């Protein structure tokens, strides 16, 4: 493992969103904007990725450019992290591999767009979930991705002892949409209240999710998203898309169907989450 800095106010950023979640050139733009948002909050961004077999906690801008433009990057989750190291792969780490590595590097806070969860077929469960169930880390996100079975994902989190805290919201957001009708476990209005909850939870050994809706100017309405999603899910089934290809395929199809609007929403929510994570990390580092 290569750790770039030991600065206490670090925020880990996953990189599967760079290699598999967003099209070029918005992927590079997203990564840079997230880093800027974290620095503006007086914290230090650490993009987590695997470069030629080395798990990296923090990468240089040259390395980021290379990763964002890599012709065939791997999607690295927990099941293939060790293989990626042994076989010298280069790739983006999902929330699962990122949380695992960040925790080992002593980082308490990470940011992403939407976590993985229980897929709608009910059989495919993202390794993000079991990893969060055994990793004490504070994850700032906009809920789970709307392509998933959100009620089942919410139940899974509850079963496995992962609290969901709404930041200025009482509902679980659905990534591109602000509301899902699913409740959060607690709502807080400011960063200090979040810190108090995290300090109470930390010793439990599981992650805590902090969720906030996508910025209002970019959010999709529920009926709008339902129509796009119905078509994308139907097409994915027809095309026989399975396993780890599912999430990237659906995100890319939604981007096409919405004329690029979902990409703008994704960018906006990633930056907002990075900013909040930066504020949390900065505050935690002074305690
Ligand atoms: N957040 C985004 N876009 C993404 C992802 C998160 O805004 O593409 C990635 C994360 O890396 C997450 C992964 O861990 O999607 C989930 O993939 P899967 O469902 O295959 O576990
Ligand atoms: Mn899967």
Tab-separated table of C-alpha atoms and ligand atoms in Angstrom, residues 14-22 34 75-77 79 92-98 110-119 124-129 141-143 145 147-148 175-176 243-248 251 265-267 269-270 273, ligand 1:
chain	number	residue	atom	x	y	z
A	14	UNK	CA	-13.431	6.069	-4.518
A	15	UNK	CA	-12.245	5.848	-8.106
A	16	UNK	CA	-14.624	3.369	-9.771
A	17	UNK	CA	-16.787	6.424	-10.379
A	18	UNK	CA	-13.849	7.813	-12.399
A	19	UNK	CA	-13.065	4.623	-14.325
A	20	UNK	CA	-16.574	3.159	-14.675
A	21	UNK	CA	-19.252	5.540	-13.421
A	22	UNK	CA	-18.827	8.611	-15.604
A	34	UNK	CA	-14.280	16.839	-5.683
A	75	UNK	CA	-13.269	-2.325	-11.678
A	76	UNK	CA	-11.799	-3.320	-8.349
A	77	UNK	CA	-14.068	-4.360	-5.500
A	79	UNK	CA	-13.429	-9.842	-4.383
A	92	UNK	CA	-10.726	2.180	-9.990
A	93	UNK	CA	-11.767	0.991	-6.542
A	94	UNK	CA	-15.459	0.750	-5.704
A	95	UNK	CA	-16.857	1.869	-2.363
A	96	UNK	CA	-16.063	-1.593	-0.949
A	97	UNK	CA	-12.362	-1.682	-1.851
A	98	UNK	CA	-12.015	2.018	-1.056
A	110	UNK	CA	-15.007	8.996	2.578
A	111	UNK	CA	-17.267	10.478	-0.081
A	112	UNK	CA	-19.047	8.985	-3.070
A	113	UNK	CA	-22.129	9.552	-5.201
A	114	UNK	CA	-24.359	6.622	-4.418
A	115	UNK	CA	-23.325	3.383	-2.766
A	116	UNK	CA	-24.036	-0.001	-4.321
A	117	UNK	CA	-26.788	-2.142	-2.842
A	118	UNK	CA	-29.291	-4.891	-3.529
A	119	UNK	CA	-29.984	-5.064	-7.254
A	124	UNK	CA	-26.852	-9.561	-6.972
A	125	UNK	CA	-25.758	-7.702	-3.855
A	126	UNK	CA	-22.972	-5.130	-4.116
A	127	UNK	CA	-19.897	-5.894	-2.020
A	128	UNK	CA	-20.277	-2.312	-0.806
A	129	UNK	CA	-22.900	-3.553	1.680
A	141	UNK	CA	-23.330	9.889	-0.151
A	142	UNK	CA	-26.680	10.585	-1.798
A	143	UNK	CA	-28.092	7.253	-0.684
A	145	UNK	CA	-28.071	4.345	-6.669
A	147	UNK	CA	-31.044	1.614	-10.322
A	148	UNK	CA	-31.173	-0.616	-7.222
A	175	UNK	CA	-29.053	9.401	-5.989
A	176	UNK	CA	-30.525	11.415	-8.912
A	243	UNK	CA	-22.826	-8.861	-12.483
A	244	UNK	CA	-20.309	-6.050	-12.146
A	245	UNK	CA	-21.174	-4.751	-15.624
A	246	UNK	CA	-24.710	-3.907	-14.487
A	247	UNK	CA	-24.083	-0.663	-12.606
A	248	UNK	CA	-21.779	0.941	-15.235
A	251	UNK	CA	-25.499	4.579	-15.527
A	265	UNK	CA	-26.599	15.567	-11.613
A	266	UNK	CA	-23.928	13.020	-10.727
A	267	UNK	CA	-21.217	15.702	-10.890
A	269	UNK	CA	-23.967	15.555	-6.029
A	270	UNK	CA	-20.398	14.236	-5.980
A	273	UNK	CA	-20.822	15.158	-0.907
B	1	LIG	N1	-21.147	6.552	-7.170
B	1	LIG	C1	-21.343	7.187	-8.353
B	1	LIG	N2	-21.047	6.498	-9.500
B	1	LIG	C2	-20.515	5.213	-9.475
B	1	LIG	C3	-20.293	4.555	-8.229
B	1	LIG	C4	-20.644	5.282	-7.111
B	1	LIG	O1	-21.816	8.334	-8.374
B	1	LIG	O2	-20.227	4.640	-10.523
B	1	LIG	C5	-19.673	3.146	-8.157
B	1	LIG	C6	-19.074	2.958	-6.779
B	1	LIG	O3	-17.707	2.665	-6.964
B	1	LIG	C7	-19.821	1.799	-6.191
B	1	LIG	C8	-20.112	0.982	-7.400
B	1	LIG	O4	-19.056	1.134	-5.213
B	1	LIG	O5	-20.528	1.999	-8.316
B	1	LIG	C9	-21.131	-0.115	-7.156
B	1	LIG	O6	-20.976	-1.111	-8.124
B	1	LIG	P1	-21.612	-2.574	-7.925
B	1	LIG	O7	-23.092	-2.326	-7.912
B	1	LIG	O8	-21.162	-3.384	-9.114
B	1	LIG	O9	-21.091	-3.086	-6.623
